[in-house]
C-alpha atoms as a PDB file:
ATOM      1  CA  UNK A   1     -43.576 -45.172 -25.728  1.00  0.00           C
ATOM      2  CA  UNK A   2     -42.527 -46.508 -22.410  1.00  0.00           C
ATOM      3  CA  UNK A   3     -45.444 -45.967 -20.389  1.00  0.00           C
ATOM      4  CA  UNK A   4     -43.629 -47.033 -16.941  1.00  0.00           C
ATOM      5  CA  UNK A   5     -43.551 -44.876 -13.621  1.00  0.00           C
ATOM      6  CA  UNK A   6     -40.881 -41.648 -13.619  1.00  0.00           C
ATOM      7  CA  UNK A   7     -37.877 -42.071 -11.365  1.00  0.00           C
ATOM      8  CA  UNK A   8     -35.578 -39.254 -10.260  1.00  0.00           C
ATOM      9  CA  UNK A   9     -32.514 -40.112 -10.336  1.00  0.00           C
ATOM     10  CA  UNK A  10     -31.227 -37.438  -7.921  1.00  0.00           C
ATOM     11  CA  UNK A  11     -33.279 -39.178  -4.812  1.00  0.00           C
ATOM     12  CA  UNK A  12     -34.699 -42.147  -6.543  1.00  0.00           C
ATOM     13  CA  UNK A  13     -38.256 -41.040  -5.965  1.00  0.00           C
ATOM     14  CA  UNK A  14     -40.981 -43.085  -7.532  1.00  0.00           C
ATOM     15  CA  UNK A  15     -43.432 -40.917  -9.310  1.00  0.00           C
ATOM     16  CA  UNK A  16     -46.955 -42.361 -11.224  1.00  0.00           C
ATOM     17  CA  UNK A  17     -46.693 -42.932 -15.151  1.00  0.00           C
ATOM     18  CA  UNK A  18     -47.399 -40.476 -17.355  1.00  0.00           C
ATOM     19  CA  UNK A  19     -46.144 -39.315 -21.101  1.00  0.00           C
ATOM     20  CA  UNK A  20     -43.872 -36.468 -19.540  1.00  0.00           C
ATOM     21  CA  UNK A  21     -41.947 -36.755 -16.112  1.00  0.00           C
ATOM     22  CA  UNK A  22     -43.095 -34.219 -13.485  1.00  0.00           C
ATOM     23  CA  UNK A  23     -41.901 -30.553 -13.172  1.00  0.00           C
ATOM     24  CA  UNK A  24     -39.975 -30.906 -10.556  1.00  0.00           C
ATOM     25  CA  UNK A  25     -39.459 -33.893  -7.471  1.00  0.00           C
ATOM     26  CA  UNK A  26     -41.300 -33.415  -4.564  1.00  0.00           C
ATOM     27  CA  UNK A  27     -38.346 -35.129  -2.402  1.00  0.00           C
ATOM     28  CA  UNK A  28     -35.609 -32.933  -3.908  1.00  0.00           C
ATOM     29  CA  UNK A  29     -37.496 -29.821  -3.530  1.00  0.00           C
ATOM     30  CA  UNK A  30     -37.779 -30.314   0.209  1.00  0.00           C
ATOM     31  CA  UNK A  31     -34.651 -28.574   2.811  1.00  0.00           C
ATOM     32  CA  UNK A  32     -33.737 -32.053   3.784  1.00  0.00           C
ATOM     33  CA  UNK A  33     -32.707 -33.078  -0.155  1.00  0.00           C
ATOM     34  CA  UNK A  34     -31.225 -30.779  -3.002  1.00  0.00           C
ATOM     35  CA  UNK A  35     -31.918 -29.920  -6.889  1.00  0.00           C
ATOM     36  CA  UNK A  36     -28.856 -30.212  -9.112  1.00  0.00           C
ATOM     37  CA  UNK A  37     -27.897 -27.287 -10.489  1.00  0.00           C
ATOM     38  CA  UNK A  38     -28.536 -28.528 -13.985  1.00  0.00           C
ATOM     39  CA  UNK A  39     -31.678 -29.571 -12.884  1.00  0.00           C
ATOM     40  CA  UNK A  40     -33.877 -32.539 -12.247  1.00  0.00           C
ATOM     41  CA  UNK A  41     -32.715 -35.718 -14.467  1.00  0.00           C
ATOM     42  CA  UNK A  42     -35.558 -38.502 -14.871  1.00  0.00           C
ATOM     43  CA  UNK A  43     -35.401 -41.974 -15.908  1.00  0.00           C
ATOM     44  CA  UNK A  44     -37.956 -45.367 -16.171  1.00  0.00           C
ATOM     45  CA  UNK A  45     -36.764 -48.865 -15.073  1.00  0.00           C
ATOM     46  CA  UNK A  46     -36.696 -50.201 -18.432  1.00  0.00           C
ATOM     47  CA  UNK A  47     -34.377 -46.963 -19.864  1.00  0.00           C
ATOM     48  CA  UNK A  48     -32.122 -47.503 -16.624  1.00  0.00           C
ATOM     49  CA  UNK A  49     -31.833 -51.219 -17.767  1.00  0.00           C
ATOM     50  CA  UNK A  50     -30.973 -50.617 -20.886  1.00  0.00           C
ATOM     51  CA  UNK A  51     -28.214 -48.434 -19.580  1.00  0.00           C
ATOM     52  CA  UNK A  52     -26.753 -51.348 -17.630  1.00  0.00           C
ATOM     53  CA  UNK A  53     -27.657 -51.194 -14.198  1.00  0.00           C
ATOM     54  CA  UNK A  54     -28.292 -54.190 -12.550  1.00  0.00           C
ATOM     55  CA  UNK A  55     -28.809 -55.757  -9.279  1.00  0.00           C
ATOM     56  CA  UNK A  56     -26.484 -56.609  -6.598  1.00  0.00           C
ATOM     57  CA  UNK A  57     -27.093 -59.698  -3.994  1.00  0.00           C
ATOM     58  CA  UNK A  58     -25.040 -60.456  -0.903  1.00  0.00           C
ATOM     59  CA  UNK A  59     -26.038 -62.551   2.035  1.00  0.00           C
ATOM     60  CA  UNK A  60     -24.818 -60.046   4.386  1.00  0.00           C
ATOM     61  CA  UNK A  61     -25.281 -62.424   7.887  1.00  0.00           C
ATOM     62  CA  UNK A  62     -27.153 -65.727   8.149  1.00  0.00           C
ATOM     63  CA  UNK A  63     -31.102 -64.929   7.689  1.00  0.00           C
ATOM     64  CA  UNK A  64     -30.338 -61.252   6.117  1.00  0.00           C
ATOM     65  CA  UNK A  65     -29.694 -60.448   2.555  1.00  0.00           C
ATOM     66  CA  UNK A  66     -29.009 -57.819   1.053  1.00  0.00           C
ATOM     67  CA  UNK A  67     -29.955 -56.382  -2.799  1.00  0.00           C
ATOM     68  CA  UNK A  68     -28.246 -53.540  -4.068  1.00  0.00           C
ATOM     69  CA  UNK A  69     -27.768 -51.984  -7.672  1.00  0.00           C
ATOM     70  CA  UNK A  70     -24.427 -51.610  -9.245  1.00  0.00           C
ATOM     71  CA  UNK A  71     -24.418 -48.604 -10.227  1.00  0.00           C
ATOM     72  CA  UNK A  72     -25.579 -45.479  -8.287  1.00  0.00           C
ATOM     73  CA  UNK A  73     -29.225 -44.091  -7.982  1.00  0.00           C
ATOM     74  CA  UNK A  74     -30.479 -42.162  -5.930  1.00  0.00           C
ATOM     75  CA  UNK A  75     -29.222 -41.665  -2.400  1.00  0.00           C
ATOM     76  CA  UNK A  76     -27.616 -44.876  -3.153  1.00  0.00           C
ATOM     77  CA  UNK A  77     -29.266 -47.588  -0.602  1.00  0.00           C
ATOM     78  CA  UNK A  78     -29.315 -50.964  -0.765  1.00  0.00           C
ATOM     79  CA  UNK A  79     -32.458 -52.848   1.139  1.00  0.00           C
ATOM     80  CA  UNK A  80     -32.207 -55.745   3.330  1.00  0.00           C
ATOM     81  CA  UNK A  81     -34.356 -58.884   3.055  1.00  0.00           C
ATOM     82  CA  UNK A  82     -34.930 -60.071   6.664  1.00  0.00           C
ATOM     83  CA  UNK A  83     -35.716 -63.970   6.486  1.00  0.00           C
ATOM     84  CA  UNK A  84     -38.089 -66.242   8.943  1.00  0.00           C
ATOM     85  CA  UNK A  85     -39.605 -69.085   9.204  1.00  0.00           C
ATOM     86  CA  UNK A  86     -43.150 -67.315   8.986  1.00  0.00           C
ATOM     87  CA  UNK A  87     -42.053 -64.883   6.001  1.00  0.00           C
ATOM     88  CA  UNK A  88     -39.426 -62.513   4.686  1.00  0.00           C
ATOM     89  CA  UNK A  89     -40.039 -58.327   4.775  1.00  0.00           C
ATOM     90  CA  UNK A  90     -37.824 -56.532   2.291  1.00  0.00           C
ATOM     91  CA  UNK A  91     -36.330 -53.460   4.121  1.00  0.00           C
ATOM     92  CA  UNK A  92     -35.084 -50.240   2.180  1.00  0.00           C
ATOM     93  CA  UNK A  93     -35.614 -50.820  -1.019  1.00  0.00           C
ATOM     94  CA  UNK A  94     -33.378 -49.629  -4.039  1.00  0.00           C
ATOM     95  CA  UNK A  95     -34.939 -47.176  -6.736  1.00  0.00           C
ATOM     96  CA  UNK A  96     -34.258 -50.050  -9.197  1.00  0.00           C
ATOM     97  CA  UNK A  97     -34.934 -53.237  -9.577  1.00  0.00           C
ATOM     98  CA  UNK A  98     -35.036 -56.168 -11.971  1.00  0.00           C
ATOM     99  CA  UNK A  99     -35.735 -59.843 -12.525  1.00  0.00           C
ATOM    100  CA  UNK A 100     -32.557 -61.086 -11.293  1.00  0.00           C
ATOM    101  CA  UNK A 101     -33.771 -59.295  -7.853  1.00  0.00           C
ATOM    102  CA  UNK A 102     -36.976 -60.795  -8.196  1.00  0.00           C
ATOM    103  CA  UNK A 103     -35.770 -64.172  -8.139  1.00  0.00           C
ATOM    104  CA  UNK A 104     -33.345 -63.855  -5.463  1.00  0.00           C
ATOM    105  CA  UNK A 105     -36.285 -63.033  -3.504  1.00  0.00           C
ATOM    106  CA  UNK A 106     -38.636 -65.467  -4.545  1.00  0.00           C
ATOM    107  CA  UNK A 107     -35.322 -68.248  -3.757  1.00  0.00           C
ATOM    108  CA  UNK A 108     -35.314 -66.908  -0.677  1.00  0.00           C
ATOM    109  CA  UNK A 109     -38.870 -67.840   0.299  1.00  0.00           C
ATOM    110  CA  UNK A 110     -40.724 -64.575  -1.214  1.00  0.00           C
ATOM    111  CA  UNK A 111     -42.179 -61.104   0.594  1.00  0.00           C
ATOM    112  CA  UNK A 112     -44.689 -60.880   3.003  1.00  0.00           C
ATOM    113  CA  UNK A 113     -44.640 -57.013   3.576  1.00  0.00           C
ATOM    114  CA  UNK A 114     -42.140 -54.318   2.652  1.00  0.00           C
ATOM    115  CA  UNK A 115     -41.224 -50.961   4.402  1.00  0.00           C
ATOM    116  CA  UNK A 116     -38.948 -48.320   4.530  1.00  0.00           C
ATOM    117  CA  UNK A 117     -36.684 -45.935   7.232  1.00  0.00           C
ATOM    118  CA  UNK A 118     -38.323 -42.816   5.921  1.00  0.00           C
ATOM    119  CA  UNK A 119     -39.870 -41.465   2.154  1.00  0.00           C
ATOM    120  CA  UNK A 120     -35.893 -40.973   0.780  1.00  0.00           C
ATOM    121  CA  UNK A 121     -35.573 -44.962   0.794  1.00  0.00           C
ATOM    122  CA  UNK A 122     -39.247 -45.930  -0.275  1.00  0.00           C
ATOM    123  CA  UNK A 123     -38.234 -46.544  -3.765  1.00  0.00           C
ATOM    124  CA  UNK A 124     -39.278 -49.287  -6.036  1.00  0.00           C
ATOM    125  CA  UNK A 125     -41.787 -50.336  -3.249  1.00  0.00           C
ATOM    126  CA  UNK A 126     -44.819 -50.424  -5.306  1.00  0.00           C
ATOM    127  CA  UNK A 127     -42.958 -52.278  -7.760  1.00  0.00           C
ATOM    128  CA  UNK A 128     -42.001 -55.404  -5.148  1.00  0.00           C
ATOM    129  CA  UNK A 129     -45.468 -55.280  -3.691  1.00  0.00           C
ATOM    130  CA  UNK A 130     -46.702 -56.043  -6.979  1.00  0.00           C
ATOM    131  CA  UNK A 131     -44.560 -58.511  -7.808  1.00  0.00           C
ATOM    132  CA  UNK A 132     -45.279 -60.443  -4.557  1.00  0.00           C
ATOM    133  CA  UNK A 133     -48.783 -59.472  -3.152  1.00  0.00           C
ATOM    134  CA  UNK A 134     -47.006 -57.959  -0.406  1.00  0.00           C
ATOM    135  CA  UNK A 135     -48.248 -55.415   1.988  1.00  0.00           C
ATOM    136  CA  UNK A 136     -46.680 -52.211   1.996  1.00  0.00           C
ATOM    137  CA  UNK A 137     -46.038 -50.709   5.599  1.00  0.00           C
ATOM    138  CA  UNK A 138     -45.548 -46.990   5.930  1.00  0.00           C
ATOM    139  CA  UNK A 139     -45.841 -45.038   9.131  1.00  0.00           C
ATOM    140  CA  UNK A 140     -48.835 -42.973   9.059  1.00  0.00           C
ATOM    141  CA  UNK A 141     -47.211 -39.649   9.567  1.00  0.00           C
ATOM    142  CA  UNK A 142     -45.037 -40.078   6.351  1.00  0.00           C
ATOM    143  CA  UNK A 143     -47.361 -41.941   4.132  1.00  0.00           C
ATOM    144  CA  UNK A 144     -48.562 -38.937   2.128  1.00  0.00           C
ATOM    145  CA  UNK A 145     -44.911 -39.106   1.021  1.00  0.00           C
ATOM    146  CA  UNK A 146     -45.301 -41.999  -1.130  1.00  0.00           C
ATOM    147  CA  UNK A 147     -46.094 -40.987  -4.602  1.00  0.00           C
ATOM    148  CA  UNK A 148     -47.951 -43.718  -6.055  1.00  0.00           C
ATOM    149  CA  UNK A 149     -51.260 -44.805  -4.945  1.00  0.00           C
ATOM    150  CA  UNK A 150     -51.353 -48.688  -4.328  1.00  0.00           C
ATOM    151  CA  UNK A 151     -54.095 -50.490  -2.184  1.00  0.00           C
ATOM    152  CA  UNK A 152     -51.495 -52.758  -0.423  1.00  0.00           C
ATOM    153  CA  UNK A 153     -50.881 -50.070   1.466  1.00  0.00           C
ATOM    154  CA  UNK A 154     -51.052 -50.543   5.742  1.00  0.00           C
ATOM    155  CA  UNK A 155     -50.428 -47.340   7.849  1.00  0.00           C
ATOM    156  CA  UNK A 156     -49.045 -48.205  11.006  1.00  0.00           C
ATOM    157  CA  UNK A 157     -47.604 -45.970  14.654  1.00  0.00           C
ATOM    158  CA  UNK A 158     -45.684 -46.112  17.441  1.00  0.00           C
ATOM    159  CA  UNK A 159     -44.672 -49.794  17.297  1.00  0.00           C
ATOM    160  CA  UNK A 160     -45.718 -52.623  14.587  1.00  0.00           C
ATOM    161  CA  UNK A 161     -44.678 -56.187  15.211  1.00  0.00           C
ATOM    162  CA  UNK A 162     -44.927 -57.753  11.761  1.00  0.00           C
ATOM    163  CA  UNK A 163     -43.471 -60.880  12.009  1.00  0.00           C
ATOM    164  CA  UNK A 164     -42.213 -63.257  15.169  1.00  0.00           C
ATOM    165  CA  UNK A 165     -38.673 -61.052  16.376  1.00  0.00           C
ATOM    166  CA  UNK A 166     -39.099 -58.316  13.382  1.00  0.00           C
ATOM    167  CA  UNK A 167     -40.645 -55.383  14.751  1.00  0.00           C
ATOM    168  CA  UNK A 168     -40.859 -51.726  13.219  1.00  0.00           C
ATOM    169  CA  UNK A 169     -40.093 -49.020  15.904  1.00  0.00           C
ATOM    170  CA  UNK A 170     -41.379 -45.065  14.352  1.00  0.00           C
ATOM    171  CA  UNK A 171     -38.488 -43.139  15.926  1.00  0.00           C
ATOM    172  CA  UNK A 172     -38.848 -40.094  14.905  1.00  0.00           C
ATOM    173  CA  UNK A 173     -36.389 -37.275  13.956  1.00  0.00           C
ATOM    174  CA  UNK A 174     -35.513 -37.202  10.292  1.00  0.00           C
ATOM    175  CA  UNK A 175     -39.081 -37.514   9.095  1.00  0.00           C
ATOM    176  CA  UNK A 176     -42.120 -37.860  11.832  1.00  0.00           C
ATOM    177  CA  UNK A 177     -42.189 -41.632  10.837  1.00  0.00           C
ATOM    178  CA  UNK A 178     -38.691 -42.434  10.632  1.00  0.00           C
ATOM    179  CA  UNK A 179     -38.285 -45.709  11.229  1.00  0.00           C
ATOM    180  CA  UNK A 180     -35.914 -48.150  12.364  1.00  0.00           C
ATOM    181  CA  UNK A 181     -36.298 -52.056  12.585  1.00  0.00           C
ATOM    182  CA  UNK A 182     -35.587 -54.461  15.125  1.00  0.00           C
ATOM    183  CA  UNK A 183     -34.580 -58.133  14.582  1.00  0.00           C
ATOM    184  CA  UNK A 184     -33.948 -59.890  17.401  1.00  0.00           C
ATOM    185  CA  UNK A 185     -32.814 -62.990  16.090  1.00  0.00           C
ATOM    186  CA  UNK A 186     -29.816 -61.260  14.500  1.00  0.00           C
ATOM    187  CA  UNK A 187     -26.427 -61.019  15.205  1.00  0.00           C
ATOM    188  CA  UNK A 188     -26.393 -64.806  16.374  1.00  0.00           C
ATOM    189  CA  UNK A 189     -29.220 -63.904  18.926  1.00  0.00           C
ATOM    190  CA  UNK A 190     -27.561 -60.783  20.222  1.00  0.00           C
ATOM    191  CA  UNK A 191     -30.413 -58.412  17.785  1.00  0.00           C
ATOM    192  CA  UNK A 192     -29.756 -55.925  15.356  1.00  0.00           C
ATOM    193  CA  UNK A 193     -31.453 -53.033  14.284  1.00  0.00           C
ATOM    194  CA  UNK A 194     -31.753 -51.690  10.677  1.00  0.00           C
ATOM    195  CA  UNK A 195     -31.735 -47.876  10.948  1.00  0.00           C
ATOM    196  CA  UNK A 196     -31.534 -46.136   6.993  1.00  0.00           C
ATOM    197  CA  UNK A 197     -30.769 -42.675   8.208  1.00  0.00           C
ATOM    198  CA  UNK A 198     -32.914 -42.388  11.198  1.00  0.00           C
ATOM    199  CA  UNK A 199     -29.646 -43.506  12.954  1.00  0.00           C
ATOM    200  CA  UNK A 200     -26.189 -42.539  10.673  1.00  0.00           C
ATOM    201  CA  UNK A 201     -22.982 -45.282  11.493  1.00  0.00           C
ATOM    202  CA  UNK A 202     -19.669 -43.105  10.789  1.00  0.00           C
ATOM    203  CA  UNK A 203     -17.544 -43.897   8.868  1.00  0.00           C
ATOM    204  CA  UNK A 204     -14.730 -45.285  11.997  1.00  0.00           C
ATOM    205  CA  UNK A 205     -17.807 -48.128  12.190  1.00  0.00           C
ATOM    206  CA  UNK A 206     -17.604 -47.352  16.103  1.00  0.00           C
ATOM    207  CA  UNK A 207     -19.643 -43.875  16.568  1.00  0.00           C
ATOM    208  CA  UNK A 208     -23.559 -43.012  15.526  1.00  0.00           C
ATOM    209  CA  UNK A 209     -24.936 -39.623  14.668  1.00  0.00           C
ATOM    210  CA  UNK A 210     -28.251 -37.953  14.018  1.00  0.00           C
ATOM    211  CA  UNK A 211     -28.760 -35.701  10.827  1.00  0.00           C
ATOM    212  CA  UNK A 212     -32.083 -33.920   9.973  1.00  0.00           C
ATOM    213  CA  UNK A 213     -30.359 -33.110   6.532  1.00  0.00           C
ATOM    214  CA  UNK A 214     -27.263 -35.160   5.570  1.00  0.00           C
ATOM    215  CA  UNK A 215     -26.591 -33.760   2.667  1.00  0.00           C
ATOM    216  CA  UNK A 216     -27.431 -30.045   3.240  1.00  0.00           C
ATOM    217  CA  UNK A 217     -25.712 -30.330   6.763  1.00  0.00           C
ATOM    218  CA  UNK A 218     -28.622 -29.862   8.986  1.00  0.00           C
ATOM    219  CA  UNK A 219     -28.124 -31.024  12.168  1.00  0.00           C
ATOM    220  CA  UNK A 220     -30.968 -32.762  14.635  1.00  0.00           C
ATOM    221  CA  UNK A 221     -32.677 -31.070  17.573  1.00  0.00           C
ATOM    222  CA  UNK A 222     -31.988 -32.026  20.805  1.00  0.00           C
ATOM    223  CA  UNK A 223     -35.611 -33.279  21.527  1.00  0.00           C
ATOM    224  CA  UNK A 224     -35.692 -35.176  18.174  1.00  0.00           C
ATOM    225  CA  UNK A 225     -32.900 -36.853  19.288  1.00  0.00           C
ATOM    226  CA  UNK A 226     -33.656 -38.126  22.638  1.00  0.00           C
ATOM    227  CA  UNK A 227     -36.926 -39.077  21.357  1.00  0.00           C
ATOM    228  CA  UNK A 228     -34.640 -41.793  19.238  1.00  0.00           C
ATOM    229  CA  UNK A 229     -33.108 -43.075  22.115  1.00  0.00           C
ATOM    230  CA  UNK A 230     -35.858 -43.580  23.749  1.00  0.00           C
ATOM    231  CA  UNK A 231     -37.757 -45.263  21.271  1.00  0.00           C
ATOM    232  CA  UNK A 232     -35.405 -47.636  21.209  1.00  0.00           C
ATOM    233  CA  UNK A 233     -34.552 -48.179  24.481  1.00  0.00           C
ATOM    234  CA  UNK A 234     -36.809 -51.141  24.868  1.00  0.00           C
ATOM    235  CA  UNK A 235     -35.105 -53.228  22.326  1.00  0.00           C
ATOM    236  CA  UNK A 236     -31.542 -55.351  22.894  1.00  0.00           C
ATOM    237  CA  UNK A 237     -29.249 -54.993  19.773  1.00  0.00           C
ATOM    238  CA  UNK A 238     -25.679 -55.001  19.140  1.00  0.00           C
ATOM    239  CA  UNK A 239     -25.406 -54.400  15.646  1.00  0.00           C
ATOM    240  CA  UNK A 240     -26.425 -51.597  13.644  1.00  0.00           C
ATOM    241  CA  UNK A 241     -26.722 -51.569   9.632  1.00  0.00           C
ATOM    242  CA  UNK A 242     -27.395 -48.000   7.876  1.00  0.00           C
ATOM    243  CA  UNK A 243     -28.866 -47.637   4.678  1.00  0.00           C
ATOM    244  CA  UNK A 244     -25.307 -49.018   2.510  1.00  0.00           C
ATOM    245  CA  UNK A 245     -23.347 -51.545   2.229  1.00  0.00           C
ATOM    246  CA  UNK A 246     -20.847 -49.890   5.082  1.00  0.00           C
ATOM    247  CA  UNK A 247     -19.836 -48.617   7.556  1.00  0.00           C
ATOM    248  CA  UNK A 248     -21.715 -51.246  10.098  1.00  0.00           C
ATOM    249  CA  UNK A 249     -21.387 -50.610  13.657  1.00  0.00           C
ATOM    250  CA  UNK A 250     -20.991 -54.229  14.722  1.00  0.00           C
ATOM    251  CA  UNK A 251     -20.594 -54.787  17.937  1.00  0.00           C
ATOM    252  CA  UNK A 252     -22.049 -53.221  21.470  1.00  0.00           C
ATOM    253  CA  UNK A 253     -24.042 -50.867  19.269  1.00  0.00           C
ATOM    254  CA  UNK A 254     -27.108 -50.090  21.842  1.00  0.00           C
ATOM    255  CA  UNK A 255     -24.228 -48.489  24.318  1.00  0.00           C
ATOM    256  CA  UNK A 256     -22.562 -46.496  21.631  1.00  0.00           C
ATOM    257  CA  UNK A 257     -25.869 -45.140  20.446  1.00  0.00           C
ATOM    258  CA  UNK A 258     -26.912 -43.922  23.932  1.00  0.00           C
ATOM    259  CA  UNK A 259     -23.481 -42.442  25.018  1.00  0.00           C
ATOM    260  CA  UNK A 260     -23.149 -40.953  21.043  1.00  0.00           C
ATOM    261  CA  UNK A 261     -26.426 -39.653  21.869  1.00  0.00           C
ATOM    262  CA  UNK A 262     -25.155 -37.696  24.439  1.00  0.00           C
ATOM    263  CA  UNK A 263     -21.783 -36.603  23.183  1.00  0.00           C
ATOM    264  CA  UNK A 264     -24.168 -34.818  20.523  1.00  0.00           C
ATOM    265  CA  UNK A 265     -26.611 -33.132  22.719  1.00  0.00           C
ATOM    266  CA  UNK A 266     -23.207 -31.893  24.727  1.00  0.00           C
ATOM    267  CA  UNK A 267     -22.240 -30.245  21.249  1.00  0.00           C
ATOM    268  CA  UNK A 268     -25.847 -29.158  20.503  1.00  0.00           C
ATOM    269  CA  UNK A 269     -25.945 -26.713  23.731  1.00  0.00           C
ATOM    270  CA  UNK A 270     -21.898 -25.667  23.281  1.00  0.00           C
ATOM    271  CA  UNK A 271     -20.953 -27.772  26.144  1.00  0.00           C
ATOM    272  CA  UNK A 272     -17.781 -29.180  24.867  1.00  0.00           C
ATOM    273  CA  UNK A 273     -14.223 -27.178  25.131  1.00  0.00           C
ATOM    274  CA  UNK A 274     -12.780 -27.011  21.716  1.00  0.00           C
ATOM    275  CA  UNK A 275      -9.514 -25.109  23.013  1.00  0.00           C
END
């Protein structure tokens, strides 16, 4: 009997190994996720391989990779590998994973730590801190989230530089931890930030929003919000990547988050003229 952890495969949720999958997912039963109406599905790594997924690699700018799976799981992400000279922190991580992205990573000089945006994108994280030693860093207001113990876990708050001009930034908003990341070497020097959800690119790649619940429409309180842009506000970037492959806002993105900021707080308090 395969004897490896439970995955949903409506949010990708990791859950601990056990004969029977759980009753129900503690991520989908939550406002800001959803049940299918037939119910919650459940899969293992090894069943999902043997159904043909597989993992996707792209170098998606010079010192930032990306690893993806081909088929959909979950809400779909695909992480980002963040290279330096002093160590690489895997960003986002799929709900799947196999050997082939295992040794992209380890070609690419290994893992020193990986993270997350908030609990919807922790997926196989236990699974690439094993297979590197690597520390896993969740905000402390949104670790209880993660549904398998490991000791490599490091809670962090506020701000958490983890390597030379990578530096985790708890925004706020989504979850109490979301998270975004700042690179600053990125984006030939200009600096980028990786946002998952905390920050959503639309689909023109020239506009941000802010979503409590995507999928269930759930729009993001005014206070929540400015609490983003201010969290950010210390940090120079002028590219944003979500949590997919596109869209990417990629140019003059810390302007268009602050003035798309306020275009949404207008809406928020019914200050705009529709006529």
């Amino acid at each position: 009997m395969d004897r490896s952890p439970w995955i949903c495969l409506t949010c990708g949720g990791h859950y601990p190994a056990a004969e029977e999958p759980p009753a129900s997912c503690r991520f989908c039963t939550d406002e800001r996720q959803w049940v299918p109406p037939t119910g919650q599905r459940w899969a293992t790594l090894a069943g999902l391989a043997a159904d043909g997924y597989a993992t996707e690699v792209r170098e998606v700018e010079p010192g930032l990779l990306g690893i993806g799976v081909r088929q959909h799981i979950g809400v779909g992400q695909r992480g980002l590998l963040v290279r330096t000279a002093e160590g690489n922190l895997l960003w986002d991580p799929p709900a799947f994973l196999d050997e082939e992205a295992v040794r992209a990573v380890r070609d690419a000089g290994g893992l020193r730590a990986v993270t997350a945006s908030h609990p919807h994108m922790y997926g196989a994280i236990v699974d690439w801190s094993d297979a590197f030693d690597a520390e896993i860093l969740l905000p402390e207001a949104d670790a209880h989230w993660l549904q398998r113990p490991s000791s490599a876990v490091r809670t962090w708050s506020g701000t958490l530089p983890v390597l030379p001009g990578v530096t985790l930034v708890q925004c706020g908003g989504h979850f109490p931890g979301s998270a975004a990341l700042h690179w600053a070497d990125g984006a030939d020097g200009a600096g980028v930030l990786l946002v998952g959800d905390t920050v959503m690119v639309t689909p023109g790649e020239d506009r941000v929003t802010f979503m409590w619940s995507a999928p269930n429409r759930l729009p993001l309180p005014e206070r929540w919000v400015r609490g983003i842009v201010a969290a950010l506000r210390p940090y120079r970037f002028d590219r944003i990547y979500g949590g997919w492959w596109l869209p990417v806002l990629r140019r003059d993105a810390k302007r268009v988050l602050e003035s798309c900021a306020d275009r949404y707080v207008q809406f928020l308090r019914g200050e705009v003229d529709l006529g």
